Coordinates of C-alpha atoms in Angstrom, one line a residue:
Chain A
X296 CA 22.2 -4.6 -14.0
X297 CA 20.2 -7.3 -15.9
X298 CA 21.1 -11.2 -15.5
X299 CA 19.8 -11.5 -18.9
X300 CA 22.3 -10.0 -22.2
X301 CA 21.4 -8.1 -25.3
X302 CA 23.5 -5.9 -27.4
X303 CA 22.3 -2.3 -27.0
X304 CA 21.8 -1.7 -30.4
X305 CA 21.2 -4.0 -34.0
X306 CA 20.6 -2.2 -37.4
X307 CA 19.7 -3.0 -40.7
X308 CA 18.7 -1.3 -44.4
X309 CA 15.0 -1.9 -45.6
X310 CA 14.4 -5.9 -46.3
X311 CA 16.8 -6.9 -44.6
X312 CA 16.9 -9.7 -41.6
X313 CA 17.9 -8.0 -38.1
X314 CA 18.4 -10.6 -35.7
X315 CA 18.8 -10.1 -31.6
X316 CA 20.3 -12.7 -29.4
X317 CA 19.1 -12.6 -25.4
X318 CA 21.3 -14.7 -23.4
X319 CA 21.0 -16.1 -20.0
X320 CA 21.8 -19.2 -18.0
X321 CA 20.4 -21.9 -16.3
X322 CA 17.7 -20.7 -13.6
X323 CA 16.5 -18.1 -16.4
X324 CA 16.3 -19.0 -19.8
X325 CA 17.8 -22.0 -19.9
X326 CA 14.7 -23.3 -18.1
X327 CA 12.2 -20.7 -18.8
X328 CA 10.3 -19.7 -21.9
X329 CA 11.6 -16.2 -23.2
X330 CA 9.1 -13.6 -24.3
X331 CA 9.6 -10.9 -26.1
X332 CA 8.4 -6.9 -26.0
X333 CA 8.4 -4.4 -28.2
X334 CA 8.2 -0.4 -27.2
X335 CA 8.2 2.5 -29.2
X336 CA 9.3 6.0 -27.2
X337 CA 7.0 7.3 -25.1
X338 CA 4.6 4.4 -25.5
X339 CA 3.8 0.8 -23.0
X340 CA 5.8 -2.3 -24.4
X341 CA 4.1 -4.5 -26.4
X342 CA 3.7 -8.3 -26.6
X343 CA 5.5 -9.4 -29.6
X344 CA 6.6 -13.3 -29.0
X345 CA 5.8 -16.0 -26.3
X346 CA 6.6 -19.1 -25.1
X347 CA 9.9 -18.7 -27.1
X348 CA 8.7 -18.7 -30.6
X349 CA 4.7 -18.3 -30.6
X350 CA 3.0 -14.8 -31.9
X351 CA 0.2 -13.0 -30.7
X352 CA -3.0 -11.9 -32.8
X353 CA -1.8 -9.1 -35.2
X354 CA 1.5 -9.5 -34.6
X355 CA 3.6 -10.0 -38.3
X356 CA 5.1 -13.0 -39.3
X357 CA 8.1 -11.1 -40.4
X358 CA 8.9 -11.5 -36.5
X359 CA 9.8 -14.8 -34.9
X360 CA 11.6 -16.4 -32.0
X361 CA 13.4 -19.4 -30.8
X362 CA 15.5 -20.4 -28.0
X363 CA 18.5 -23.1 -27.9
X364 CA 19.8 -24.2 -24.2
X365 CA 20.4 -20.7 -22.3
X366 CA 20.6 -18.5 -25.4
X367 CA 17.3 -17.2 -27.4
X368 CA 16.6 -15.2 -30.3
X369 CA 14.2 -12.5 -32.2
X370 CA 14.5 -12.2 -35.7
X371 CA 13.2 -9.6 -37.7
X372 CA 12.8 -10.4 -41.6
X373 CA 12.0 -8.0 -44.0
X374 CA 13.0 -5.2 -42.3
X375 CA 10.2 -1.7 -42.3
X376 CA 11.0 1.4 -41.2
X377 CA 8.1 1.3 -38.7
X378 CA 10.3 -1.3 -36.8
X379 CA 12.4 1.1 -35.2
X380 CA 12.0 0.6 -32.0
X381 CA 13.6 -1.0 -28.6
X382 CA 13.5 -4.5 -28.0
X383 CA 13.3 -6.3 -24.8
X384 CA 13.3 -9.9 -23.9
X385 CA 12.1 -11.3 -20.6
X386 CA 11.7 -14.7 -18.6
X387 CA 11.3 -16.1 -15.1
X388 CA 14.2 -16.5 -13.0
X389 CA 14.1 -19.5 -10.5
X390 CA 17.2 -18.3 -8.2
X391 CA 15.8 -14.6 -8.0
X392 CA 11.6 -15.8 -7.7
X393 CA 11.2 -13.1 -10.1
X394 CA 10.7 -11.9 -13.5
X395 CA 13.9 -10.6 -15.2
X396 CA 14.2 -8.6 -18.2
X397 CA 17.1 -7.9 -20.6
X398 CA 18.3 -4.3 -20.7
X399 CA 17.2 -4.2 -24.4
X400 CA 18.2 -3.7 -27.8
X401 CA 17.6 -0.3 -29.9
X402 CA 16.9 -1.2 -33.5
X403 CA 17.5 1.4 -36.4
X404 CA 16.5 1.0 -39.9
X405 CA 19.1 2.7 -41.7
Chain B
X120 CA -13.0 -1.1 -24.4
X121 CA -10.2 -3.7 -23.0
X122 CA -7.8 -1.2 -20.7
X123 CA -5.2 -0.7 -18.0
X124 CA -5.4 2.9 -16.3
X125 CA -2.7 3.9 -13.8
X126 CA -3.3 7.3 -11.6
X127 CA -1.6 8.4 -8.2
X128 CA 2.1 9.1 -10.3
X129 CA 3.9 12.6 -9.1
X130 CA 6.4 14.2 -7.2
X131 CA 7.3 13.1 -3.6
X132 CA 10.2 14.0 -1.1
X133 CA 12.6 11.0 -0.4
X134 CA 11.4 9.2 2.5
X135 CA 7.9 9.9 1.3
X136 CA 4.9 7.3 0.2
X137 CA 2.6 7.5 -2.6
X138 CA 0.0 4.8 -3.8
X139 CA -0.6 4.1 -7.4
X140 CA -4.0 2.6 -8.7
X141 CA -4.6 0.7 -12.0
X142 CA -7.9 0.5 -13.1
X143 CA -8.9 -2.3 -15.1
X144 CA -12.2 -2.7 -17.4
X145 CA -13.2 -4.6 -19.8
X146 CA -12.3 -8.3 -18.9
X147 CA -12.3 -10.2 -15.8
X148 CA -9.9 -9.0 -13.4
X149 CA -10.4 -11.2 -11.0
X150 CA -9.0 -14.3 -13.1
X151 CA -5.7 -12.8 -13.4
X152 CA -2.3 -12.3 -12.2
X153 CA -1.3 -8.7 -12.2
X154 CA 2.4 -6.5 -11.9
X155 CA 4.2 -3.5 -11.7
X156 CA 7.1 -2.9 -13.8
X157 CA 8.4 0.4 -14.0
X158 CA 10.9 2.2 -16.8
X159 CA 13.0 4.5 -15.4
X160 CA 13.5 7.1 -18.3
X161 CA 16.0 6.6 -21.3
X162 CA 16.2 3.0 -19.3
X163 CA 15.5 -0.2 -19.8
X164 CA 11.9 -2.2 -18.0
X165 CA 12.4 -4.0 -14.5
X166 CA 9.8 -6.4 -13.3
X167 CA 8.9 -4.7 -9.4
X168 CA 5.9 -6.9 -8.1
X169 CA 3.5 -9.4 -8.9
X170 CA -0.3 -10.5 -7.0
X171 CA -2.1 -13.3 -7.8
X172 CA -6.2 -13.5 -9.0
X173 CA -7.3 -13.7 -5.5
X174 CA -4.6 -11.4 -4.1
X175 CA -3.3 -14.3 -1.5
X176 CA 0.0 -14.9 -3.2
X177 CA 3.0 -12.0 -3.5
X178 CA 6.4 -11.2 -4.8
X179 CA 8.4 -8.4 -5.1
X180 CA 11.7 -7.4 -6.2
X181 CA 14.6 -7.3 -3.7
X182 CA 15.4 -3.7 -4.9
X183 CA 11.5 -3.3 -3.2
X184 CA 11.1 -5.5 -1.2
X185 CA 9.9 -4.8 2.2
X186 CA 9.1 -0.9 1.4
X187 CA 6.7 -1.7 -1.9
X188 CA 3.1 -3.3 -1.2
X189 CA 0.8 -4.7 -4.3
X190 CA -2.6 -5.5 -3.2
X191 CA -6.0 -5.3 -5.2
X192 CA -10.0 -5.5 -5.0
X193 CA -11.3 -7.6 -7.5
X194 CA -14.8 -6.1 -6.4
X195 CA -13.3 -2.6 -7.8
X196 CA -11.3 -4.2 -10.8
X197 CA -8.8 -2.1 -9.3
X198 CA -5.0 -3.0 -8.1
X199 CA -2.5 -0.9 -6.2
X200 CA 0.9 -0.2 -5.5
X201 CA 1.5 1.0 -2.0
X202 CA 5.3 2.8 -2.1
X203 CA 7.1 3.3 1.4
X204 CA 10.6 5.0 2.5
X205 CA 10.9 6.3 -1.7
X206 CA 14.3 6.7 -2.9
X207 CA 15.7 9.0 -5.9
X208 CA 16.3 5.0 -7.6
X209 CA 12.6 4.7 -7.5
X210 CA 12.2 7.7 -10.0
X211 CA 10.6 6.0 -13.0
X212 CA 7.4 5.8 -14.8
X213 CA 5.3 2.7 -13.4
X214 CA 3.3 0.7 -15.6
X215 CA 0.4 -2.5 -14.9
X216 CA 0.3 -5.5 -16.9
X217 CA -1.2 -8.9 -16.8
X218 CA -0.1 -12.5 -17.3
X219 CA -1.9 -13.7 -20.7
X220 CA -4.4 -16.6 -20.3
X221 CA -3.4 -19.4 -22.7
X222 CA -6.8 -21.5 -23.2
X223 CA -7.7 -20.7 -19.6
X224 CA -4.6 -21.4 -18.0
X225 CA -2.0 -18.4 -16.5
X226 CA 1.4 -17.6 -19.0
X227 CA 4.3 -15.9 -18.1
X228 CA 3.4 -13.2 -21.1
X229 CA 2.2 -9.4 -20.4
X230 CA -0.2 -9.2 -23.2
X231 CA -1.8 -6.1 -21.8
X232 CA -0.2 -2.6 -20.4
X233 CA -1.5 0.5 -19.2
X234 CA 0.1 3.7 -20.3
X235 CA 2.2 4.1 -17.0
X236 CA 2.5 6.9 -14.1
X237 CA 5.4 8.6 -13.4
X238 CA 6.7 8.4 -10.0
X239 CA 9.4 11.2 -9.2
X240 CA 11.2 11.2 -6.1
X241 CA 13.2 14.0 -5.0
X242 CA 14.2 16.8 -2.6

């Protein structure tokens, strides 16, 4: 069981905005950058967003991040059919000494 | 080519031991921090161990800790996973990642995954 929450699943029709919350509390995210993965079935995650809201090389601007006290979030704008996928956010948790993710959030593009 | 590549993955009797190896090429290994996280299947990822660039400083999950050993050989560009006493729980595929460098300096990101091993542990 994860210390960190999703919802298991978010959906969303073509163009739309899909957003996903990851909460936490205060020896994970509340004092941690969040970072956030993105995995397709049968595939390794991949880096989407760190440090809370930055983006990697090649990654879209249609995805962004941002975090407020213990709560973060990954938003998805302009919703494609080739972002189905699962979610996962992650951090560092100070009481466990460890890395901690969320339990992750299927995304469907109806 | 910039790459992660587990081997050692199968099936082993509870109770049993297996060591995984993650071969890395194309950057330099030795400046960075390396895990394990394995995906049990259907599931969701869990963060298992971590090793420093020099391989002085560890840490481990509790669900591992004390069976699990992550080591490496920066001579080899190689880092293991040394599994002890294996339960059924530990039946998942196991993947190696590294922290990101951020203009030289270690972040908490894994910007680059092998494609995993699969560990199965059962009777």
């Amino acid at each position: 069981q994860s210390v960190l929450t999703q919802p298991p699943s978010a959906s969303g029709t073509p163009g739309q905005r899909v957003t996903i919350s990851c909460s936490g509390n205060s020896s994970n995210t509340g004092s941690n950058y969040v970072y956030w993965y993105q995995q397709f079935p049968g595939a390794a995650p991949k880096l989407l967003i760190y440090r809370n809201n930055l983006r990697p090389s090649g990654v879209p601007d249609r995805f962004s991040g941002s975090k407020s006290g213990t709560s973060a979030s990954l938003a998805i704008s302009g919703l494609r059919s080739e972002d189905e996928a699962d979610y996962y956010c992650a951090t560092w948790d100070d009481s466990l000494s460890g890395r901690v993710f969320g339990p992750g959030t299927k995304v469907t593009v109806l | 080519e910039v790459q992660l590549v587990e081997s050692g993955g199968g099936l082993v009797q509870p109770g049993g031991s297996l060591r995984l190896s993650c071969a890395a090429s194309g950057f330099t290994f030795s400046t960075y921090w390396m895990h394990w996280v394995r995906q049990t299947p259907g599931k969701g990822l869990v963060w298992v161990s971590q090793i420093n660039s020099d391989g002085s400083i560890t840490t481990y999950a509790d669900s591992v800790k004390g069976r699990f050993t992550i080591s490496r050989d920066n001579a080899k560009n190689t880092l293991y996973l040394q599994m002890n006493s294996l339960r059924a729980e530990d039946t998942a595929v196991y993947y190696c990642t590294r922290d990101q460098l951020v203009r030289g300096l270690r972040d908490d990101a894994f910007d680059m995954w092998g494609q995993g091993t699969m560990v199965t542990v059962s009777s």
